């Protein structure tokens, strides 16, 4: 993020996006004016209406960001043109932030950060006049040409767009002029839309940093006062997302590292890129998992939406996608293994995760067969022939 930020005079915008660095003076001013210190905000008595409404709005804002649905709580008709509305909205954000910190759940923090960033970029798409000042806040030297095309310095683009997958975002496909990347419309997104997509990534990362800093400074007393409310949020999430996945008769020890890594990352709330998600869905279909079981794998993804995920999984399962090979996964940063870490992955013939899976199953059957035959009284048949060292499965 740039060291210097452009001034923002729009108090309503700062109230809607209180995580902006320019919003800090407003938050301090509203907190002082309303008398809402930290303990009053998180654990005030029933006589403090401002604290009650701020907590109510904070809980609503948190659940809406995490679940992508309208949550029960303070009405969206909150008037942000008044000091009262501004205070409730900004203090609600602070309360939601502290709840996320108190939960200690990284998946919750990532999903909340994504929801807040998505809310911000959606708001900016409705108010394009504010897009430039937000872009300058997070990206620095960005400019818009007279034809509506945005330009962004190449180093900034490399840092900001690195986690966005897909052909339109590959460096080789960018139009670069004098060290500036021209965000030319790609047919699916306008130049404004491409800039907003980059801002989504940057704002999300910024909010995660805010969570980490607040968590580092949270004392035990504050944490204990937030414990009950944080638990209620976690219970709400468990009701909406299944964390326990019943998958297949394939033994988890047989899974290739790329599959296990993708599943673990999604479980931890990491935003796995497009190639990784398609690979996971295709592997699930190939291995005979159901769509329902596969969908549960994505439930903790920061941008999870049940209907969208179901639609995309149906597409992969119906079309019979072949899982990506090792070269494709390595190219798109979806291979977690480095040379020397996994002897099976180091084999020259190991060019596809399905080969890994079949090899592991064969080795497992070889090791289990003698014991099984002895139990069945067929030990005189001898052990199952083993696969020669280095041979492909």
Short mmCIF file of C-alpha atoms in Angstrom, two decimals:
data_model
loop_
_atom_site.label_atom_id
_atom_site.label_comp_id
_atom_site.label_asym_id
_atom_site.label_seq_id
_atom_site.Cartn_x
_atom_site.Cartn_y
_atom_site.Cartn_z
CA UNK A 1 0.00 0.00 0.00
CA UNK A 2 1.34 3.48 -0.84
CA UNK A 3 2.80 5.49 2.04
CA UNK A 4 0.70 8.54 1.14
CA UNK A 5 -3.05 8.33 0.69
CA UNK A 6 -5.28 10.77 -1.20
CA UNK A 7 -7.67 12.66 1.08
CA UNK A 8 -11.28 11.45 1.26
CA UNK A 9 -13.85 14.09 2.16
CA UNK A 10 -16.93 11.90 1.71
CA UNK A 11 -17.92 10.92 5.26
CA UNK A 12 -20.57 8.51 3.96
CA UNK A 13 -17.97 6.61 1.94
CA UNK A 14 -15.67 6.40 4.97
CA UNK A 15 -18.59 5.11 7.06
CA UNK A 16 -19.39 2.41 4.52
CA UNK A 17 -15.73 1.41 4.17
CA UNK A 18 -14.28 2.03 7.65
CA UNK A 19 -11.26 -0.16 6.94
CA UNK A 20 -9.86 2.53 4.63
CA UNK A 21 -6.72 4.09 6.10
CA UNK A 22 -8.34 7.53 5.66
CA UNK A 23 -11.20 6.46 7.96
CA UNK A 24 -9.11 6.20 11.14
CA UNK A 25 -9.63 9.86 12.24
CA UNK A 26 -13.38 9.50 11.69
CA UNK A 27 -13.54 6.32 13.78
CA UNK A 28 -11.67 7.98 16.63
CA UNK A 29 -13.88 11.06 16.45
CA UNK A 30 -17.15 9.09 16.43
CA UNK A 31 -16.01 6.80 19.24
CA UNK A 32 -15.05 9.75 21.42
CA UNK A 33 -18.25 11.65 20.65
CA UNK A 34 -20.47 8.66 21.44
CA UNK A 35 -18.51 7.55 24.51
CA UNK A 36 -17.99 4.08 23.07
CA UNK A 37 -14.67 2.85 24.37
CA UNK A 38 -13.64 -0.74 23.73
CA UNK A 39 -15.27 -2.31 26.78
CA UNK A 40 -18.50 -0.33 26.39
CA UNK A 41 -18.71 -1.44 22.76
CA UNK A 42 -18.13 -5.14 23.36
CA UNK A 43 -19.82 -5.59 26.71
CA UNK A 44 -21.89 -2.52 27.55
CA UNK A 45 -24.96 -2.77 29.75
CA UNK A 46 -28.51 -2.63 28.45
CA UNK A 47 -28.84 1.11 29.06
CA UNK A 48 -26.33 2.06 26.38
CA UNK A 49 -28.48 2.08 23.25
CA UNK A 50 -25.59 3.12 21.01
CA UNK A 51 -23.54 0.12 22.10
CA UNK A 52 -26.48 -2.26 21.65
CA UNK A 53 -27.22 -1.03 18.14
CA UNK A 54 -23.53 -1.06 17.19
CA UNK A 55 -23.16 -4.68 18.34
CA UNK A 56 -26.33 -5.59 16.49
CA UNK A 57 -25.09 -3.99 13.31
CA UNK A 58 -21.63 -5.56 13.74
CA UNK A 59 -23.07 -9.05 14.07
CA UNK A 60 -25.27 -8.45 11.02
CA UNK A 61 -22.38 -7.09 8.98
CA UNK A 62 -20.16 -10.03 9.93
CA UNK A 63 -22.74 -12.69 9.04
CA UNK A 64 -23.63 -10.98 5.77
CA UNK A 65 -19.96 -10.83 4.75
CA UNK A 66 -19.27 -14.43 5.72
CA UNK A 67 -22.50 -16.13 4.61
CA UNK A 68 -23.28 -13.86 1.62
CA UNK A 69 -26.89 -13.59 2.75
CA UNK A 70 -28.95 -10.92 4.44
CA UNK A 71 -28.70 -11.51 8.16
CA UNK A 72 -31.21 -10.60 10.82
CA UNK A 73 -30.25 -7.38 12.53
CA UNK A 74 -30.27 -3.65 12.11
CA UNK A 75 -32.26 -2.43 9.13
CA UNK A 76 -30.32 -1.53 5.99
CA UNK A 77 -32.21 1.77 6.04
CA UNK A 78 -29.58 3.10 8.44
CA UNK A 79 -29.07 6.76 7.50
CA UNK A 80 -25.35 7.24 6.95
CA UNK A 81 -25.84 10.95 6.35
CA UNK A 82 -26.37 11.45 10.07
CA UNK A 83 -23.81 11.19 12.90
CA UNK A 84 -25.97 8.49 14.51
CA UNK A 85 -25.95 6.31 11.42
CA UNK A 86 -22.23 6.87 10.86
CA UNK A 87 -21.44 5.89 14.45
CA UNK A 88 -23.49 2.69 14.38
CA UNK A 89 -22.04 1.63 11.02
CA UNK A 90 -18.39 2.29 11.90
CA UNK A 91 -18.59 0.94 15.44
CA UNK A 92 -20.41 -2.09 14.04
CA UNK A 93 -17.43 -2.73 11.80
CA UNK A 94 -15.06 -2.44 14.77
CA UNK A 95 -17.19 -4.91 16.75
CA UNK A 96 -17.21 -7.37 13.83
CA UNK A 97 -13.44 -7.03 13.55
CA UNK A 98 -12.97 -7.88 17.23
CA UNK A 99 -15.31 -10.86 16.97
CA UNK A 100 -13.23 -12.24 14.11
CA UNK A 101 -10.07 -11.78 16.17
CA UNK A 102 -11.62 -13.39 19.24
CA UNK A 103 -12.70 -16.47 17.28
CA UNK A 104 -9.11 -17.28 16.34
CA UNK A 105 -10.39 -18.98 13.17
CA UNK A 106 -8.20 -18.21 10.15
CA UNK A 107 -10.92 -19.47 7.81
CA UNK A 108 -13.40 -17.02 9.34
CA UNK A 109 -10.91 -14.15 9.01
CA UNK A 110 -10.25 -14.91 5.35
CA UNK A 111 -13.92 -15.30 4.50
CA UNK A 112 -14.88 -12.11 6.35
CA UNK A 113 -12.09 -10.19 4.62
CA UNK A 114 -13.26 -11.47 1.26
CA UNK A 115 -16.86 -10.54 2.03
CA UNK A 116 -15.91 -7.01 3.09
CA UNK A 117 -13.72 -6.57 0.00
CA UNK A 118 -16.49 -7.89 -2.25
CA UNK A 119 -18.96 -5.51 -0.63
CA UNK A 120 -16.56 -2.62 -1.22
CA UNK A 121 -15.95 -3.38 -4.90
CA UNK A 122 -19.67 -3.90 -5.47
CA UNK A 123 -20.29 -0.49 -3.94
CA UNK A 124 -17.60 1.06 -6.15
CA UNK A 125 -19.20 -0.44 -9.25
CA UNK A 126 -22.35 1.48 -8.33
CA UNK A 127 -20.38 4.67 -7.64
CA UNK A 128 -17.63 4.76 -10.30
CA UNK A 129 -16.69 8.31 -9.30
CA UNK A 130 -15.18 6.85 -6.11
CA UNK A 131 -13.21 4.14 -7.92
CA UNK A 132 -10.18 6.31 -8.70
CA UNK A 133 -9.60 7.54 -5.15
CA UNK A 134 -9.86 4.00 -3.75
CA UNK A 135 -7.51 2.72 -6.45
CA UNK A 136 -4.99 5.44 -5.61
CA UNK A 137 -5.31 4.53 -1.93
CA UNK A 138 -4.35 0.89 -2.44
CA UNK A 139 -2.41 0.93 -5.72
CA UNK A 140 -0.84 4.36 -5.87
CA UNK A 141 -0.03 5.66 -9.35
CA UNK A 142 -3.04 4.60 -11.42
CA UNK A 143 -4.53 6.69 -14.20
CA UNK A 144 -7.54 6.54 -16.47
CA UNK A 145 -7.21 7.40 -20.14
CA UNK A 146 -9.78 9.42 -22.05
CA UNK A 147 -11.13 6.20 -23.62
CA UNK A 148 -11.87 4.76 -20.16
CA UNK A 149 -8.86 2.41 -20.00
CA UNK A 150 -6.98 2.26 -16.73
CA UNK A 151 -3.21 1.96 -16.56
CA UNK A 152 -1.27 0.58 -13.60
CA UNK A 153 2.51 0.35 -13.05
CA UNK A 154 3.88 -3.08 -13.94
CA UNK A 155 5.44 -3.76 -10.49
CA UNK A 156 2.13 -2.87 -8.81
CA UNK A 157 0.24 -5.10 -11.22
CA UNK A 158 2.61 -8.01 -10.54
CA UNK A 159 2.15 -7.70 -6.78
CA UNK A 160 -1.62 -7.18 -6.90
CA UNK A 161 -2.73 -9.62 -9.59
CA UNK A 162 -0.45 -12.53 -8.72
CA UNK A 163 -3.25 -14.53 -7.07
CA UNK A 164 -5.76 -14.03 -9.90
CA UNK A 165 -5.78 -16.99 -12.26
CA UNK A 166 -7.09 -17.32 -15.79
CA UNK A 167 -5.80 -16.48 -19.25
CA UNK A 168 -6.82 -12.78 -19.17
CA UNK A 169 -4.55 -12.26 -16.15
CA UNK A 170 -1.39 -13.90 -17.45
CA UNK A 171 1.48 -11.47 -17.91
CA UNK A 172 2.02 -12.60 -21.50
CA UNK A 173 -1.53 -11.49 -22.34
CA UNK A 174 -1.18 -7.97 -20.94
CA UNK A 175 -0.83 -4.85 -23.07
CA UNK A 176 2.20 -3.05 -21.62
CA UNK A 177 3.25 0.46 -22.63
CA UNK A 178 6.33 2.12 -21.12
CA UNK A 179 6.23 0.07 -17.94
CA UNK A 180 2.45 0.45 -17.47
CA UNK A 181 -0.11 -2.34 -17.79
CA UNK A 182 -3.17 -1.22 -19.74
CA UNK A 183 -6.28 -2.82 -18.21
CA UNK A 184 -7.98 -3.33 -21.56
CA UNK A 185 -11.45 -4.85 -21.54
CA UNK A 186 -11.21 -8.61 -22.07
CA UNK A 187 -14.77 -9.14 -23.23
CA UNK A 188 -15.94 -10.41 -19.85
CA UNK A 189 -14.89 -7.35 -17.84
CA UNK A 190 -14.62 -3.68 -18.67
CA UNK A 191 -11.51 -1.76 -17.70
CA UNK A 192 -13.35 -0.59 -14.56
CA UNK A 193 -14.25 -4.20 -13.85
CA UNK A 194 -10.66 -5.38 -14.18
CA UNK A 195 -9.45 -2.65 -11.84
CA UNK A 196 -12.16 -3.61 -9.34
CA UNK A 197 -11.05 -7.25 -9.54
CA UNK A 198 -7.50 -6.23 -8.62
CA UNK A 199 -8.82 -4.03 -5.81
CA UNK A 200 -10.78 -7.00 -4.45
CA UNK A 201 -7.52 -8.89 -3.95
CA UNK A 202 -5.67 -5.93 -2.46
CA UNK A 203 -8.45 -4.88 -0.08
CA UNK A 204 -8.86 -8.46 1.09
CA UNK A 205 -5.16 -8.71 1.89
CA UNK A 206 -5.27 -5.35 3.65
CA UNK A 207 -8.17 -6.41 5.88
CA UNK A 208 -6.39 -9.65 6.80
CA UNK A 209 -3.40 -7.55 7.88
CA UNK A 210 -5.75 -5.41 10.00
CA UNK A 211 -7.06 -8.58 11.68
CA UNK A 212 -3.54 -9.80 12.38
CA UNK A 213 -2.48 -6.48 13.92
CA UNK A 214 -5.62 -6.22 16.07
CA UNK A 215 -5.23 -9.83 17.18
CA UNK A 216 -1.62 -9.19 18.24
CA UNK A 217 -2.79 -6.30 20.44
CA UNK A 218 -5.88 -8.00 21.94
CA UNK A 219 -5.52 -8.61 25.67
CA UNK A 220 -6.97 -11.54 27.60
CA UNK A 221 -9.71 -9.45 29.24
CA UNK A 222 -11.06 -8.23 25.91
CA UNK A 223 -10.83 -11.72 24.49
CA UNK A 224 -12.78 -13.22 27.39
CA UNK A 225 -15.57 -10.64 27.07
CA UNK A 226 -15.94 -11.50 23.38
CA UNK A 227 -15.80 -15.28 23.82
CA UNK A 228 -19.55 -15.90 24.06
CA UNK A 229 -20.43 -13.75 21.03
CA UNK A 230 -17.57 -15.26 19.03
CA UNK A 231 -18.85 -18.75 19.83
CA UNK A 232 -22.32 -17.83 18.57
CA UNK A 233 -20.78 -16.73 15.26
CA UNK A 234 -18.85 -19.99 14.96
CA UNK A 235 -22.03 -21.99 15.66
CA UNK A 236 -23.86 -20.04 12.98
CA UNK A 237 -21.13 -20.89 10.50
CA UNK A 238 -21.27 -24.57 11.40
CA UNK A 239 -24.99 -24.58 10.73
CA UNK A 240 -24.41 -23.16 7.26
CA UNK A 241 -21.23 -24.99 6.22
CA UNK A 242 -20.48 -28.66 6.70
CA UNK A 243 -16.89 -29.09 7.80
CA UNK A 244 -16.92 -32.88 8.00
CA UNK A 245 -16.52 -34.42 4.56
CA UNK A 246 -17.47 -38.00 3.81
CA UNK A 247 -15.85 -38.74 0.51
CA UNK A 248 -14.93 -42.08 -0.90
CA UNK A 249 -13.54 -45.52 -0.29
CA UNK A 250 -10.22 -44.24 -1.62
CA UNK A 251 -7.82 -44.10 1.30
CA UNK A 252 -6.67 -40.53 2.05
CA UNK A 253 -3.08 -41.80 2.26
CA UNK A 254 -3.35 -42.62 -1.44
CA UNK A 255 -4.26 -39.10 -2.49
CA UNK A 256 -1.63 -37.21 -4.49
CA UNK A 257 -0.13 -34.26 -2.59
CA UNK A 258 -1.77 -31.74 -4.94
CA UNK A 259 -5.23 -33.11 -4.12
CA UNK A 260 -4.58 -33.26 -0.38
CA UNK A 261 -3.13 -29.74 -0.44
CA UNK A 262 -6.13 -28.27 -2.31
CA UNK A 263 -8.56 -29.89 0.14
CA UNK A 264 -6.56 -28.69 3.16
CA UNK A 265 -6.25 -25.14 1.82
CA UNK A 266 -9.98 -24.87 1.19
CA UNK A 267 -10.67 -26.28 4.65
CA UNK A 268 -8.40 -23.57 6.09
CA UNK A 269 -10.19 -20.84 4.15
CA UNK A 270 -7.40 -20.26 1.62
CA UNK A 271 -8.57 -18.91 -1.72
CA UNK A 272 -7.44 -21.71 -4.09
CA UNK A 273 -7.11 -20.43 -7.65
CA UNK A 274 -9.29 -21.40 -10.59
CA UNK A 275 -6.99 -24.12 -11.93
CA UNK A 276 -6.78 -25.71 -8.49
CA UNK A 277 -10.54 -25.71 -8.07
CA UNK A 278 -11.22 -27.24 -11.49
CA UNK A 279 -8.56 -29.85 -10.79
CA UNK A 280 -10.16 -30.74 -7.46
CA UNK A 281 -13.63 -31.03 -9.00
CA UNK A 282 -12.35 -33.14 -11.89
CA UNK A 283 -10.43 -35.42 -9.54
CA UNK A 284 -13.54 -35.85 -7.41
CA UNK A 285 -15.60 -36.80 -10.46
CA UNK A 286 -12.93 -39.22 -11.70
CA UNK A 287 -12.66 -40.89 -8.29
CA UNK A 288 -16.40 -41.39 -8.08
CA UNK A 289 -17.24 -38.86 -5.39
CA UNK A 290 -20.73 -37.39 -5.38
CA UNK A 291 -21.40 -33.76 -6.23
CA UNK A 292 -22.84 -33.28 -2.73
CA UNK A 293 -19.68 -34.57 -1.05
CA UNK A 294 -17.47 -32.53 -3.37
CA UNK A 295 -19.41 -29.35 -2.67
CA UNK A 296 -18.67 -29.62 1.04
CA UNK A 297 -14.97 -29.28 0.21
CA UNK A 298 -15.56 -25.72 -0.98
CA UNK A 299 -17.74 -24.60 1.93
CA UNK A 300 -14.93 -22.77 3.75
CA UNK A 301 -13.58 -21.00 0.66
CA UNK A 302 -13.56 -17.21 1.20
CA UNK A 303 -15.80 -16.62 -1.83
CA UNK A 304 -18.06 -19.65 -1.35
CA UNK A 305 -21.56 -19.41 -2.77
CA UNK A 306 -23.66 -22.57 -2.66
CA UNK A 307 -25.61 -22.00 -5.89
CA UNK A 308 -22.58 -20.92 -7.92
CA UNK A 309 -20.48 -23.82 -6.64
CA UNK A 310 -23.22 -26.32 -7.42
CA UNK A 311 -23.61 -24.95 -10.95
CA UNK A 312 -19.87 -25.14 -11.63
CA UNK A 313 -19.57 -28.65 -10.19
CA UNK A 314 -22.47 -29.84 -12.32
CA UNK A 315 -20.62 -28.49 -15.36
CA UNK A 316 -17.42 -30.33 -14.48
CA UNK A 317 -19.16 -33.60 -13.61
CA UNK A 318 -21.48 -33.56 -16.66
CA UNK A 319 -18.72 -32.80 -19.16
CA UNK A 320 -16.34 -35.37 -17.76
CA UNK A 321 -13.35 -33.05 -17.35
CA UNK A 322 -9.97 -34.78 -17.21
CA UNK A 323 -7.92 -33.61 -14.18
CA UNK A 324 -4.94 -31.42 -14.98
CA UNK A 325 -1.56 -33.07 -15.27
CA UNK A 326 1.52 -32.28 -13.21
CA UNK A 327 2.94 -29.76 -15.69
CA UNK A 328 -0.27 -27.71 -15.68
CA UNK A 329 -0.47 -27.79 -11.89
CA UNK A 330 3.16 -26.72 -11.49
CA UNK A 331 2.71 -23.89 -13.99
CA UNK A 332 -0.26 -22.54 -12.01
CA UNK A 333 1.32 -22.96 -8.54
CA UNK A 334 -0.94 -25.85 -7.56
CA UNK A 335 1.84 -28.39 -6.94
CA UNK A 336 2.99 -28.29 -3.29
CA UNK A 337 5.92 -30.68 -3.78
CA UNK A 338 9.52 -29.68 -4.44
CA UNK A 339 12.17 -32.12 -5.75
CA UNK A 340 13.26 -34.52 -3.05
CA UNK A 341 10.17 -34.14 -0.86
CA UNK A 342 8.21 -37.09 -2.27
CA UNK A 343 10.00 -40.07 -3.79
CA UNK A 344 6.97 -41.13 -5.81
CA UNK A 345 6.50 -37.66 -7.30
CA UNK A 346 10.20 -37.69 -8.24
CA UNK A 347 9.74 -40.69 -10.54
CA UNK A 348 10.23 -39.78 -14.19
CA UNK A 349 7.02 -41.49 -15.26
CA UNK A 350 4.92 -39.65 -12.65
CA UNK A 351 3.36 -37.02 -14.93
CA UNK A 352 -0.22 -37.05 -13.68
CA UNK A 353 -1.90 -37.16 -10.23
CA UNK A 354 -4.01 -40.14 -11.32
CA UNK A 355 -0.81 -42.12 -11.84
CA UNK A 356 0.16 -41.29 -8.28
CA UNK A 357 -3.23 -42.47 -7.02
CA UNK A 358 -3.09 -45.74 -8.96
CA UNK A 359 0.48 -46.42 -7.85
CA UNK A 360 -0.38 -45.87 -4.19
CA UNK A 361 -3.44 -48.14 -4.49
CA UNK A 362 -1.32 -50.84 -6.13
CA UNK A 363 1.33 -50.63 -3.43
CA UNK A 364 -1.35 -50.75 -0.75
CA UNK A 365 -3.03 -53.80 -2.29
CA UNK A 366 0.36 -55.50 -2.57
CA UNK A 367 1.11 -54.93 1.11
CA UNK A 368 -2.33 -55.97 2.33
CA UNK A 369 -2.83 -59.00 0.10
CA UNK A 370 -0.67 -61.54 2.01
CA UNK A 371 -2.34 -60.81 5.34
CA UNK A 372 -5.77 -60.98 3.73
CA UNK A 373 -5.00 -64.29 2.01
CA UNK A 374 -3.77 -65.82 5.27
CA UNK A 375 -6.99 -64.87 6.99
CA UNK A 376 -8.96 -66.53 4.18
CA UNK A 377 -6.83 -69.68 4.24
CA UNK A 378 -5.20 -68.97 0.90
CA UNK A 379 -1.69 -68.20 2.08
CA UNK A 380 -0.22 -71.05 -0.03
CA UNK A 381 -0.88 -69.04 -3.19
CA UNK A 382 2.01 -66.74 -2.31
CA UNK A 383 2.15 -62.96 -2.25
CA UNK A 384 0.80 -60.73 -4.98
CA UNK A 385 3.52 -59.92 -7.52
CA UNK A 386 5.01 -56.53 -6.77
CA UNK A 387 5.43 -53.68 -9.21
CA UNK A 388 9.06 -53.39 -10.31
CA UNK A 389 10.90 -50.43 -8.84
CA UNK A 390 10.47 -47.35 -11.07
CA UNK A 391 7.85 -48.93 -13.35
CA UNK A 392 4.72 -46.92 -14.15
CA UNK A 393 1.48 -48.11 -12.56
#
